[in-house]
Amino acid sequence: MDAIDIIVTKRDGGELTPDQIDWVIDAYTRGEVADEQMAALNMAILWRGMTRAEVARWTDAMLRSGDRLDFTDLPRPTTDKHSTGGVGDKITLPLTPAVAACGAAVPQLSGRGLGHTGGTLDKLESVPGWRAELSPAEMRKILADVGGVVCAAGSGLAPADRKLYALRDVTGTVESIPLIASSIMSKKLAEGTGALVLDVKVGSGAFMKDAGSARELARTMVGIGNDNGVRTVALLTAMDAPLGNRVGNALEVAEALEVLAGGGPDDVVELTVTLGREMLAAAGLEGAKDPADALRDGTAMDAWRRMIHAQGGDPDAPLPEAAESHVIASPASGTLTTLDAHAVGVAAWRLGAGRARKEDPVSPGAGVTLHAKPGEEVREGEPLFTLHTDDPDRIPRAAEGLSTCYTIDTPVDRLPLIIDRIA
Ligand code: URA
């Protein structure tokens, strides 16, 4: 096989054979195909696309590049959720224990944030003592004992994707639907879940800015999952405004705790309960306890406490708070009509909640509190945002980005929270 033939085939709009795909993924992972050749192939894929058969084989080749966990011997069925990422998206935190409290096992492998969207591991690492790195044996034990585990994906799972994603990140080839779908699904299939619910975000704060491309991504991923024997459904959900009222690591854990205590913002609760019901149904647990009841009766909170404790965390320790805060007041009275998710994500990132390079630390207490969400009334001179940071020099740039990210009393068509369901 020859990398140049493969690149030229795709460049000219041809379909790659299964053998070509298997060879190029394997040879690239072993370092036999050079980065510049893989970059050229990725760019050809971005322009020319892939057939369903090509995407399936590409995903399978990445899956076979590493280990695949197997939890079929657990007494409970496994089910998981993956979100394509959004601003204030802390849903995994209440969802995993809520679904565990309803009888399923949730093996959630998560990542750290890069850019304006936060990572679930960064959020959980703001809980004192909590550790993300677990061996497969530890993960299995916590799943069996508690029913839910959120941890870092080990380097043995889909190593081809790890290498390929880093290359796509620096070669302008992240935004290809077949490449995004195969990247996400190779990791989710490797984690060994029996059922999967995808939360595909749509809007300014998401990868997919419009419902059409989000729907295509969702259909591609649902096809890959079901073709591989994992019952997969997708919801398209709104990411034009942030989820909930807090954006930033410890701030989002605090909000998740409100939801686990039976309160919390309506949009976070609605999405948690909707995704939880889908996860249980996909796992074949239609008659199970309802996640809304698990949030109300304290069993989801009990599962959270056991999950945190099992990973070395102290569920009773106070969460870190940023050293400085700064309030931005509303310039007018009226109804807040829009609040741009991307701008809020960038402001939280500038305050220290996110990182610019993979190696950077995050500030656990940094972020933004939103005092109003679209549809709510605001009054001139009253707080609209509170900025939290350890470094006051960061405040002016964050505040600048927020000054034009909302409208008051301008009529708009907002996306519904749940836009579509694809099965
Ligand atoms: N998340 C992934 O894991 N892979 C992509 O390609 C994009 C988002």
GROMACS .gro file of C-alpha atoms and ligand atoms in nm:
model
  431
    1MET     CA    1   0.000   0.000   0.000
    2ASP     CA    2   0.106   0.351  -0.067
    3ALA     CA    3  -0.003   0.667   0.120
    4ILE     CA    4   0.021   0.880  -0.194
    5ASP     CA    5  -0.225   0.657  -0.387
    6ILE     CA    6  -0.470   0.683  -0.099
    7ILE     CA    7  -0.439   1.063  -0.080
    8VAL     CA    8  -0.483   1.098  -0.458
    9THR     CA    9  -0.787   0.865  -0.460
   10LYS     CA   10  -0.963   1.081  -0.203
   11ARG     CA   11  -0.839   1.408  -0.354
   12ASP     CA   12  -1.004   1.307  -0.683
   13GLY     CA   13  -1.333   1.214  -0.516
   14GLY     CA   14  -1.291   0.835  -0.512
   15GLU     CA   15  -1.399   0.591  -0.238
   16LEU     CA   16  -1.131   0.431  -0.022
   17THR     CA   17  -1.137   0.052   0.010
   18PRO     CA   18  -1.158  -0.114   0.354
   19ASP     CA   19  -0.798  -0.238   0.310
   20GLN     CA   20  -0.674   0.112   0.230
   21ILE     CA   21  -0.845   0.253   0.540
   22ASP     CA   22  -0.715  -0.022   0.768
   23TRP     CA   23  -0.366   0.022   0.633
   24VAL     CA   24  -0.346   0.401   0.653
   25ILE     CA   25  -0.483   0.419   1.011
   26ASP     CA   26  -0.250   0.145   1.129
   27ALA     CA   27   0.056   0.280   0.946
   28TYR     CA   28  -0.011   0.635   1.074
   29THR     CA   29  -0.047   0.513   1.435
   30ARG     CA   30   0.286   0.328   1.402
   31GLY     CA   31   0.458   0.635   1.253
   32GLU     CA   32   0.503   0.484   0.907
   33VAL     CA   33   0.275   0.737   0.736
   34ALA     CA   34   0.406   1.090   0.797
   35ASP     CA   35   0.206   1.371   0.959
   36GLU     CA   36   0.213   1.572   0.634
   37GLN     CA   37   0.063   1.280   0.442
   38MET     CA   38  -0.212   1.227   0.698
   39ALA     CA   39  -0.276   1.604   0.701
   40ALA     CA   40  -0.321   1.599   0.322
   41LEU     CA   41  -0.557   1.300   0.347
   42ASN     CA   42  -0.759   1.473   0.622
   43MET     CA   43  -0.793   1.783   0.405
   44ALA     CA   44  -0.905   1.571   0.108
   45ILE     CA   45  -1.165   1.403   0.336
   46LEU     CA   46  -1.280   1.743   0.460
   47TRP     CA   47  -1.347   1.855   0.101
   48ARG     CA   48  -1.468   1.530  -0.054
   49GLY     CA   49  -1.648   1.367   0.242
   50MET     CA   50  -1.684   0.995   0.305
   51THR     CA   51  -1.949   0.735   0.225
   52ARG     CA   52  -2.131   0.560   0.512
   53ALA     CA   53  -1.917   0.250   0.448
   54GLU     CA   54  -1.596   0.454   0.461
   55VAL     CA   55  -1.693   0.627   0.790
   56ALA     CA   56  -1.786   0.292   0.945
   57ARG     CA   57  -1.452   0.136   0.845
   58TRP     CA   58  -1.251   0.445   0.949
   59THR     CA   59  -1.415   0.434   1.294
   60ASP     CA   60  -1.358   0.060   1.322
   61ALA     CA   61  -0.990   0.094   1.227
   62MET     CA   62  -0.942   0.360   1.499
   63LEU     CA   63  -1.129   0.144   1.750
   64ARG     CA   64  -0.905  -0.153   1.664
   65SER     CA   65  -0.592   0.062   1.711
   66GLY     CA   66  -0.631   0.012   2.089
   67ASP     CA   67  -0.814  -0.168   2.368
   68ARG     CA   68  -1.192  -0.205   2.402
   69LEU     CA   69  -1.334  -0.223   2.754
   70ASP     CA   70  -1.600  -0.485   2.822
   71PHE     CA   71  -1.859  -0.450   3.098
   72THR     CA   72  -2.104  -0.712   2.974
   73ASP     CA   73  -2.051  -0.919   3.292
   74LEU     CA   74  -2.184  -0.640   3.519
   75PRO     CA   75  -2.524  -0.712   3.674
   76ARG     CA   76  -2.664  -0.380   3.541
   77PRO     CA   77  -2.688  -0.273   3.176
   78THR     CA   78  -2.443   0.000   3.075
   79THR     CA   79  -2.549   0.328   2.916
   80ASP     CA   80  -2.368   0.655   2.854
   81LYS     CA   81  -2.413   1.007   2.720
   82HIS     CA   82  -2.178   1.213   2.507
   83SER     CA   83  -2.218   1.584   2.448
   84THR     CA   84  -2.046   1.754   2.156
   85GLY     CA   85  -1.964   2.035   2.400
   86GLY     CA   86  -2.116   2.363   2.502
   87VAL     CA   87  -2.091   2.655   2.741
   88GLY     CA   88  -2.211   2.582   3.095
   89ASP     CA   89  -2.271   2.219   2.996
   90LYS     CA   90  -2.237   2.051   3.334
   91ILE     CA   91  -2.509   1.794   3.258
   92THR     CA   92  -2.280   1.491   3.309
   93LEU     CA   93  -2.241   1.585   3.677
   94PRO     CA   94  -2.606   1.541   3.786
   95LEU     CA   95  -2.691   1.298   3.504
   96THR     CA   96  -2.441   1.020   3.582
   97PRO     CA   97  -2.548   0.971   3.947
   98ALA     CA   98  -2.918   1.022   3.859
   99VAL     CA   99  -2.907   0.742   3.600
  100ALA     CA  100  -2.701   0.522   3.834
  101ALA     CA  101  -2.968   0.577   4.102
  102CYS     CA  102  -3.228   0.448   3.852
  103GLY     CA  103  -3.053   0.113   3.802
  104ALA     CA  104  -2.815   0.148   3.506
  105ALA     CA  105  -2.434   0.154   3.509
  106VAL     CA  106  -2.273   0.461   3.349
  107PRO     CA  107  -1.910   0.419   3.232
  108GLN     CA  108  -1.831   0.778   3.134
  109LEU     CA  109  -1.489   0.852   2.989
  110SER     CA  110  -1.449   1.228   2.965
  111GLY     CA  111  -1.195   1.483   2.854
  112ARG     CA  112  -1.044   1.811   2.958
  113GLY     CA  113  -1.152   2.137   2.796
  114LEU     CA  114  -0.967   2.316   2.523
  115GLY     CA  115  -1.078   2.658   2.400
  116HIS     CA  116  -1.408   2.810   2.511
  117THR     CA  117  -1.591   2.488   2.612
  118GLY     CA  118  -1.513   2.337   2.950
  119GLY     CA  119  -1.417   1.976   3.012
  120THR     CA  120  -1.599   1.754   3.261
  121LEU     CA  121  -1.272   1.638   3.419
  122ASP     CA  122  -1.166   1.998   3.485
  123LYS     CA  123  -1.498   2.057   3.659
  124LEU     CA  124  -1.471   1.747   3.877
  125GLU     CA  125  -1.108   1.823   3.961
  126SER     CA  126  -1.229   2.130   4.147
  127VAL     CA  127  -1.369   1.888   4.411
  128PRO     CA  128  -1.085   1.857   4.667
  129GLY     CA  129  -0.905   1.522   4.641
  130TRP     CA  130  -1.096   1.389   4.337
  131ARG     CA  131  -0.879   1.210   4.084
  132ALA     CA  132  -0.957   1.147   3.717
  133GLU     CA  133  -0.705   0.875   3.636
  134LEU     CA  134  -0.832   0.523   3.710
  135SER     CA  135  -0.711   0.182   3.596
  136PRO     CA  136  -0.968  -0.032   3.408
  137ALA     CA  137  -0.991  -0.252   3.722
  138GLU     CA  138  -1.072   0.049   3.944
  139MET     CA  139  -1.326   0.172   3.691
  140ARG     CA  140  -1.498  -0.168   3.687
  141LYS     CA  141  -1.507  -0.185   4.069
  142ILE     CA  142  -1.666   0.161   4.103
  143LEU     CA  143  -1.917   0.080   3.830
  144ALA     CA  144  -2.015  -0.239   4.010
  145ASP     CA  145  -2.029  -0.076   4.357
  146VAL     CA  146  -2.175   0.267   4.278
  147GLY     CA  147  -2.319   0.238   3.926
  148GLY     CA  148  -2.149   0.547   3.783
  149VAL     CA  149  -1.795   0.652   3.712
  150VAL     CA  150  -1.652   0.956   3.532
  151CYS     CA  151  -1.281   0.929   3.455
  152ALA     CA  152  -1.009   1.005   3.201
  153ALA     CA  153  -0.976   0.785   2.895
  154GLY     CA  154  -0.653   0.586   2.928
  155SER     CA  155  -0.393   0.613   2.651
  156GLY     CA  156  -0.475   0.257   2.537
  157LEU     CA  157  -0.820   0.352   2.404
  158ALA     CA  158  -0.832   0.457   2.035
  159PRO     CA  159  -0.467   0.576   2.021
  160ALA     CA  160  -0.512   0.643   1.648
  161ASP     CA  161  -0.772   0.909   1.729
  162ARG     CA  162  -0.548   1.071   1.989
  163LYS     CA  163  -0.276   1.121   1.727
  164LEU     CA  164  -0.515   1.215   1.449
  165TYR     CA  165  -0.712   1.465   1.660
  166ALA     CA  166  -0.392   1.648   1.759
  167LEU     CA  167  -0.298   1.668   1.390
  168ARG     CA  168  -0.646   1.790   1.284
  169ASP     CA  169  -0.631   2.054   1.556
  170VAL     CA  170  -0.327   2.221   1.396
  171THR     CA  171  -0.414   2.165   1.028
  172GLY     CA  172  -0.761   2.321   1.002
  173THR     CA  173  -0.929   1.981   0.959
  174VAL     CA  174  -1.137   1.947   1.276
  175GLU     CA  175  -1.463   2.060   1.106
  176SER     CA  176  -1.527   1.753   0.890
  177ILE     CA  177  -1.845   1.564   0.982
  178PRO     CA  178  -1.705   1.215   0.900
  179LEU     CA  179  -1.385   1.290   1.094
  180ILE     CA  180  -1.571   1.432   1.397
  181ALA     CA  181  -1.820   1.142   1.397
  182SER     CA  182  -1.552   0.872   1.372
  183SER     CA  183  -1.336   1.044   1.635
  184ILE     CA  184  -1.616   1.063   1.892
  185MET     CA  185  -1.758   0.720   1.816
  186SER     CA  186  -1.425   0.533   1.818
  187LYS     CA  187  -1.373   0.653   2.178
  188LYS     CA  188  -1.730   0.583   2.288
  189LEU     CA  189  -1.727   0.232   2.137
  190ALA     CA  190  -1.389   0.165   2.303
  191GLU     CA  191  -1.530   0.252   2.648
  192GLY     CA  192  -1.757  -0.054   2.626
  193THR     CA  193  -2.100   0.100   2.681
  194GLY     CA  194  -2.401  -0.102   2.564
  195ALA     CA  195  -2.617   0.203   2.488
  196LEU     CA  196  -2.537   0.564   2.406
  197VAL     CA  197  -2.726   0.893   2.397
  198LEU     CA  198  -2.563   1.174   2.202
  199ASP     CA  199  -2.634   1.535   2.291
  200VAL     CA  200  -2.548   1.722   1.972
  201LYS     CA  201  -2.536   2.092   2.047
  202VAL     CA  202  -2.654   2.355   1.800
  203GLY     CA  203  -2.580   2.728   1.813
  204SER     CA  204  -2.311   2.989   1.864
  205GLY     CA  205  -2.150   2.809   2.160
  206ALA     CA  206  -2.134   2.472   1.978
  207PHE     CA  207  -1.919   2.309   1.712
  208MET     CA  208  -2.222   2.293   1.486
  209LYS     CA  209  -2.369   2.639   1.438
  210ASP     CA  210  -2.681   2.530   1.246
  211ALA     CA  211  -2.936   2.251   1.286
  212GLY     CA  212  -2.870   2.110   0.937
  213SER     CA  213  -2.506   2.023   1.001
  214ALA     CA  214  -2.583   1.908   1.358
  215ARG     CA  215  -2.850   1.674   1.218
  216GLU     CA  216  -2.603   1.530   0.967
  217LEU     CA  217  -2.343   1.475   1.242
  218ALA     CA  218  -2.607   1.314   1.464
  219ARG     CA  219  -2.727   1.079   1.186
  220THR     CA  220  -2.369   0.977   1.106
  221MET     CA  221  -2.291   0.896   1.471
  222VAL     CA  222  -2.623   0.717   1.532
  223GLY     CA  223  -2.550   0.502   1.223
  224ILE     CA  224  -2.200   0.415   1.345
  225GLY     CA  225  -2.323   0.325   1.695
  226ASN     CA  226  -2.613   0.106   1.582
  227ASP     CA  227  -2.398  -0.065   1.314
  228ASN     CA  228  -2.158  -0.159   1.597
  229GLY     CA  229  -2.426  -0.310   1.820
  230VAL     CA  230  -2.453  -0.011   2.058
  231ARG     CA  231  -2.812   0.119   2.082
  232THR     CA  232  -2.759   0.485   1.996
  233VAL     CA  233  -2.996   0.783   1.982
  234ALA     CA  234  -2.920   1.153   1.949
  235LEU     CA  235  -3.091   1.468   2.068
  236LEU     CA  236  -3.020   1.802   1.903
  237THR     CA  237  -3.022   2.062   2.180
  238ALA     CA  238  -2.985   2.440   2.193
  239MET     CA  239  -2.649   2.603   2.259
  240ASP     CA  240  -2.733   2.959   2.153
  241ALA     CA  241  -2.729   3.066   2.521
  242PRO     CA  242  -2.526   2.903   2.802
  243LEU     CA  243  -2.683   2.619   2.998
  244GLY     CA  244  -2.773   2.717   3.352
  245ASN     CA  245  -2.651   3.029   3.530
  246ARG     CA  246  -2.289   2.943   3.601
  247VAL     CA  247  -1.995   2.891   3.368
  248GLY     CA  248  -1.659   2.780   3.510
  249ASN     CA  249  -1.532   2.470   3.684
  250ALA     CA  250  -1.620   2.492   4.055
  251LEU     CA  251  -1.911   2.725   3.974
  252GLU     CA  252  -2.063   2.450   3.759
  253VAL     CA  253  -2.008   2.184   4.025
  254ALA     CA  254  -2.195   2.410   4.269
  255GLU     CA  255  -2.484   2.440   4.023
  256ALA     CA  256  -2.486   2.063   3.963
  257LEU     CA  257  -2.515   2.017   4.343
  258GLU     CA  258  -2.825   2.240   4.340
  259VAL     CA  259  -2.978   2.012   4.076
  260LEU     CA  260  -2.884   1.702   4.277
  261ALA     CA  261  -3.051   1.862   4.580
  262GLY     CA  262  -3.378   1.887   4.385
  263GLY     CA  263  -3.344   2.252   4.272
  264GLY     CA  264  -3.127   2.426   4.012
  265PRO     CA  265  -3.202   2.608   3.686
  266ASP     CA  266  -3.493   2.479   3.476
  267ASP     CA  267  -3.290   2.418   3.158
  268VAL     CA  268  -3.026   2.210   3.341
  269VAL     CA  269  -3.296   2.005   3.515
  270GLU     CA  270  -3.498   1.953   3.195
  271LEU     CA  271  -3.196   1.838   2.994
  272THR     CA  272  -3.071   1.612   3.274
  273VAL     CA  273  -3.409   1.441   3.307
  274THR     CA  274  -3.467   1.413   2.929
  275LEU     CA  275  -3.122   1.266   2.863
  276GLY     CA  276  -3.154   1.037   3.165
  277ARG     CA  277  -3.485   0.893   3.039
  278GLU     CA  278  -3.330   0.836   2.695
  279MET     CA  279  -3.028   0.661   2.851
  280LEU     CA  280  -3.247   0.428   3.054
  281ALA     CA  281  -3.472   0.350   2.755
  282ALA     CA  282  -3.168   0.282   2.531
  283ALA     CA  283  -3.041   0.041   2.798
  284GLY     CA  284  -3.374  -0.145   2.791
  285LEU     CA  285  -3.480  -0.010   3.133
  286GLU     CA  286  -3.810   0.152   3.025
  287GLY     CA  287  -3.988   0.066   3.351
  288ALA     CA  288  -3.704   0.193   3.572
  289LYS     CA  289  -3.732   0.469   3.830
  290ASP     CA  290  -3.762   0.814   3.671
  291PRO     CA  291  -3.449   1.038   3.691
  292ALA     CA  292  -3.673   1.329   3.800
  293ASP     CA  293  -3.770   1.124   4.108
  294ALA     CA  294  -3.405   1.037   4.177
  295LEU     CA  295  -3.323   1.411   4.182
  296ARG     CA  296  -3.622   1.485   4.407
  297ASP     CA  297  -3.583   1.203   4.660
  298GLY     CA  298  -3.207   1.239   4.726
  299THR     CA  299  -3.098   0.905   4.575
  300ALA     CA  300  -2.912   1.083   4.292
  301MET     CA  301  -2.730   1.293   4.554
  302ASP     CA  302  -2.641   0.976   4.747
  303ALA     CA  303  -2.497   0.824   4.428
  304TRP     CA  304  -2.299   1.145   4.362
  305ARG     CA  305  -2.147   1.136   4.709
  306ARG     CA  306  -2.045   0.772   4.667
  307MET     CA  307  -1.900   0.842   4.319
  308ILE     CA  308  -1.692   1.134   4.446
  309HIS     CA  309  -1.575   0.940   4.749
  310ALA     CA  310  -1.477   0.634   4.541
  311GLN     CA  311  -1.239   0.856   4.342
  312GLY     CA  312  -1.069   1.010   4.646
  313GLY     CA  313  -1.284   1.324   4.660
  314ASP     CA  314  -1.443   1.481   4.967
  315PRO     CA  315  -1.808   1.558   4.887
  316ASP     CA  316  -1.833   1.776   5.201
  317ALA     CA  317  -1.525   1.993   5.138
  318PRO     CA  318  -1.594   2.353   5.038
  319LEU     CA  319  -1.543   2.419   4.666
  320PRO     CA  320  -1.263   2.659   4.566
  321GLU     CA  321  -1.360   3.021   4.511
  322ALA     CA  322  -1.177   3.279   4.300
  323ALA     CA  323  -0.992   3.555   4.484
  324GLU     CA  324  -1.161   3.844   4.299
  325SER     CA  325  -1.507   3.920   4.168
  326HIS     CA  326  -1.644   4.200   3.956
  327VAL     CA  327  -2.009   4.282   3.886
  328ILE     CA  328  -2.136   4.413   3.551
  329ALA     CA  329  -2.471   4.590   3.579
  330SER     CA  330  -2.747   4.602   3.321
  331PRO     CA  331  -2.749   4.930   3.123
  332ALA     CA  332  -3.128   4.916   3.074
  333SER     CA  333  -3.451   4.766   3.202
  334GLY     CA  334  -3.655   4.516   2.998
  335THR     CA  335  -3.656   4.153   2.889
  336LEU     CA  336  -3.322   3.988   2.819
  337THR     CA  337  -3.382   3.844   2.473
  338THR     CA  338  -3.045   3.692   2.370
  339LEU     CA  339  -2.726   3.596   2.553
  340ASP     CA  340  -2.455   3.466   2.325
  341ALA     CA  341  -2.313   3.135   2.450
  342HIS     CA  342  -1.984   3.167   2.263
  343ALA     CA  343  -1.909   3.512   2.409
  344VAL     CA  344  -1.981   3.393   2.765
  345GLY     CA  345  -1.758   3.087   2.709
  346VAL     CA  346  -1.475   3.307   2.585
  347ALA     CA  347  -1.516   3.544   2.884
  348ALA     CA  348  -1.496   3.251   3.130
  349TRP     CA  349  -1.191   3.125   2.944
  350ARG     CA  350  -1.025   3.468   2.963
  351LEU     CA  351  -1.091   3.476   3.338
  352GLY     CA  352  -0.888   3.154   3.374
  353ALA     CA  353  -1.154   2.880   3.358
  354GLY     CA  354  -1.014   2.735   3.034
  355ARG     CA  355  -0.679   2.675   2.875
  356ALA     CA  356  -0.510   2.787   2.552
  357ARG     CA  357  -0.274   2.487   2.527
  358LYS     CA  358  -0.329   2.131   2.644
  359GLU     CA  359  -0.060   2.164   2.913
  360ASP     CA  360  -0.201   2.482   3.076
  361PRO     CA  361  -0.356   2.463   3.424
  362VAL     CA  362  -0.712   2.589   3.480
  363SER     CA  363  -0.825   2.809   3.766
  364PRO     CA  364  -1.097   2.611   3.950
  365GLY     CA  365  -1.283   2.915   4.088
  366ALA     CA  366  -1.278   3.129   3.771
  367GLY     CA  367  -1.581   3.191   3.552
  368VAL     CA  368  -1.901   3.388   3.507
  369THR     CA  369  -2.227   3.393   3.703
  370LEU     CA  370  -2.526   3.494   3.491
  371HIS     CA  371  -2.791   3.685   3.685
  372ALA     CA  372  -3.049   3.658   3.406
  373LYS     CA  373  -3.119   3.423   3.118
  374PRO     CA  374  -3.306   3.498   2.795
  375GLY     CA  375  -3.674   3.548   2.865
  376GLU     CA  376  -3.612   3.697   3.212
  377GLU     CA  377  -3.656   4.058   3.320
  378VAL     CA  378  -3.352   4.275   3.395
  379ARG     CA  379  -3.343   4.617   3.561
  380GLU     CA  380  -3.109   4.902   3.489
  381GLY     CA  381  -2.822   4.915   3.741
  382GLU     CA  382  -2.884   4.564   3.873
  383PRO     CA  383  -2.625   4.284   3.826
  384LEU     CA  384  -2.623   4.111   3.488
  385PHE     CA  385  -2.295   3.921   3.523
  386THR     CA  386  -2.048   3.852   3.804
  387LEU     CA  387  -1.695   3.775   3.686
  388HIS     CA  388  -1.477   3.552   3.907
  389THR     CA  389  -1.100   3.531   3.869
  390ASP     CA  390  -0.776   3.488   4.062
  391ASP     CA  391  -0.605   3.750   3.845
  392PRO     CA  392  -0.774   4.093   3.834
  393ASP     CA  393  -0.572   4.186   3.523
  394ARG     CA  394  -0.796   3.946   3.332
  395ILE     CA  395  -1.116   4.134   3.412
  396PRO     CA  396  -1.108   4.416   3.151
  397ARG     CA  397  -1.078   4.181   2.848
  398ALA     CA  398  -1.342   3.946   2.980
  399ALA     CA  399  -1.576   4.239   3.050
  400GLU     CA  400  -1.516   4.383   2.703
  401GLY     CA  401  -1.630   4.058   2.539
  402LEU     CA  402  -1.948   4.053   2.748
  403SER     CA  403  -2.047   4.414   2.674
  404THR     CA  404  -2.201   4.329   2.335
  405CYS     CA  405  -2.311   3.968   2.388
  406TYR     CA  406  -2.675   4.025   2.484
  407THR     CA  407  -2.983   4.212   2.373
  408ILE     CA  408  -3.264   4.362   2.576
  409ASP     CA  409  -3.616   4.396   2.432
  410THR     CA  410  -3.514   4.294   2.077
  411PRO     CA  411  -3.761   4.036   1.941
  412VAL     CA  412  -3.587   3.710   1.841
  413ASP     CA  413  -3.671   3.351   1.751
  414ARG     CA  414  -3.501   3.134   2.010
  415LEU     CA  415  -3.420   2.768   1.961
  416PRO     CA  416  -3.625   2.533   2.180
  417LEU     CA  417  -3.405   2.350   2.435
  418ILE     CA  418  -3.472   2.012   2.270
  419ILE     CA  419  -3.468   2.070   1.895
  420ASP     CA  420  -3.492   1.719   1.751
  421ARG     CA  421  -3.447   1.349   1.824
  422ILE     CA  422  -3.268   1.113   1.587
  423ALA     CA  423  -3.283   0.738   1.635
  424URA     N1  424  -1.462   1.582   1.984
  424URA     C1  425  -1.392   1.472   1.951
  424URA     O1  426  -1.368   1.384   2.035
  424URA     N2  427  -1.346   1.460   1.827
  424URA     C2  428  -1.369   1.552   1.731
  424URA     O2  429  -1.327   1.535   1.619
  424URA     C3  430  -1.443   1.667   1.766
  424URA     C4  431  -1.489   1.679   1.894
   0.00000   0.00000   0.00000
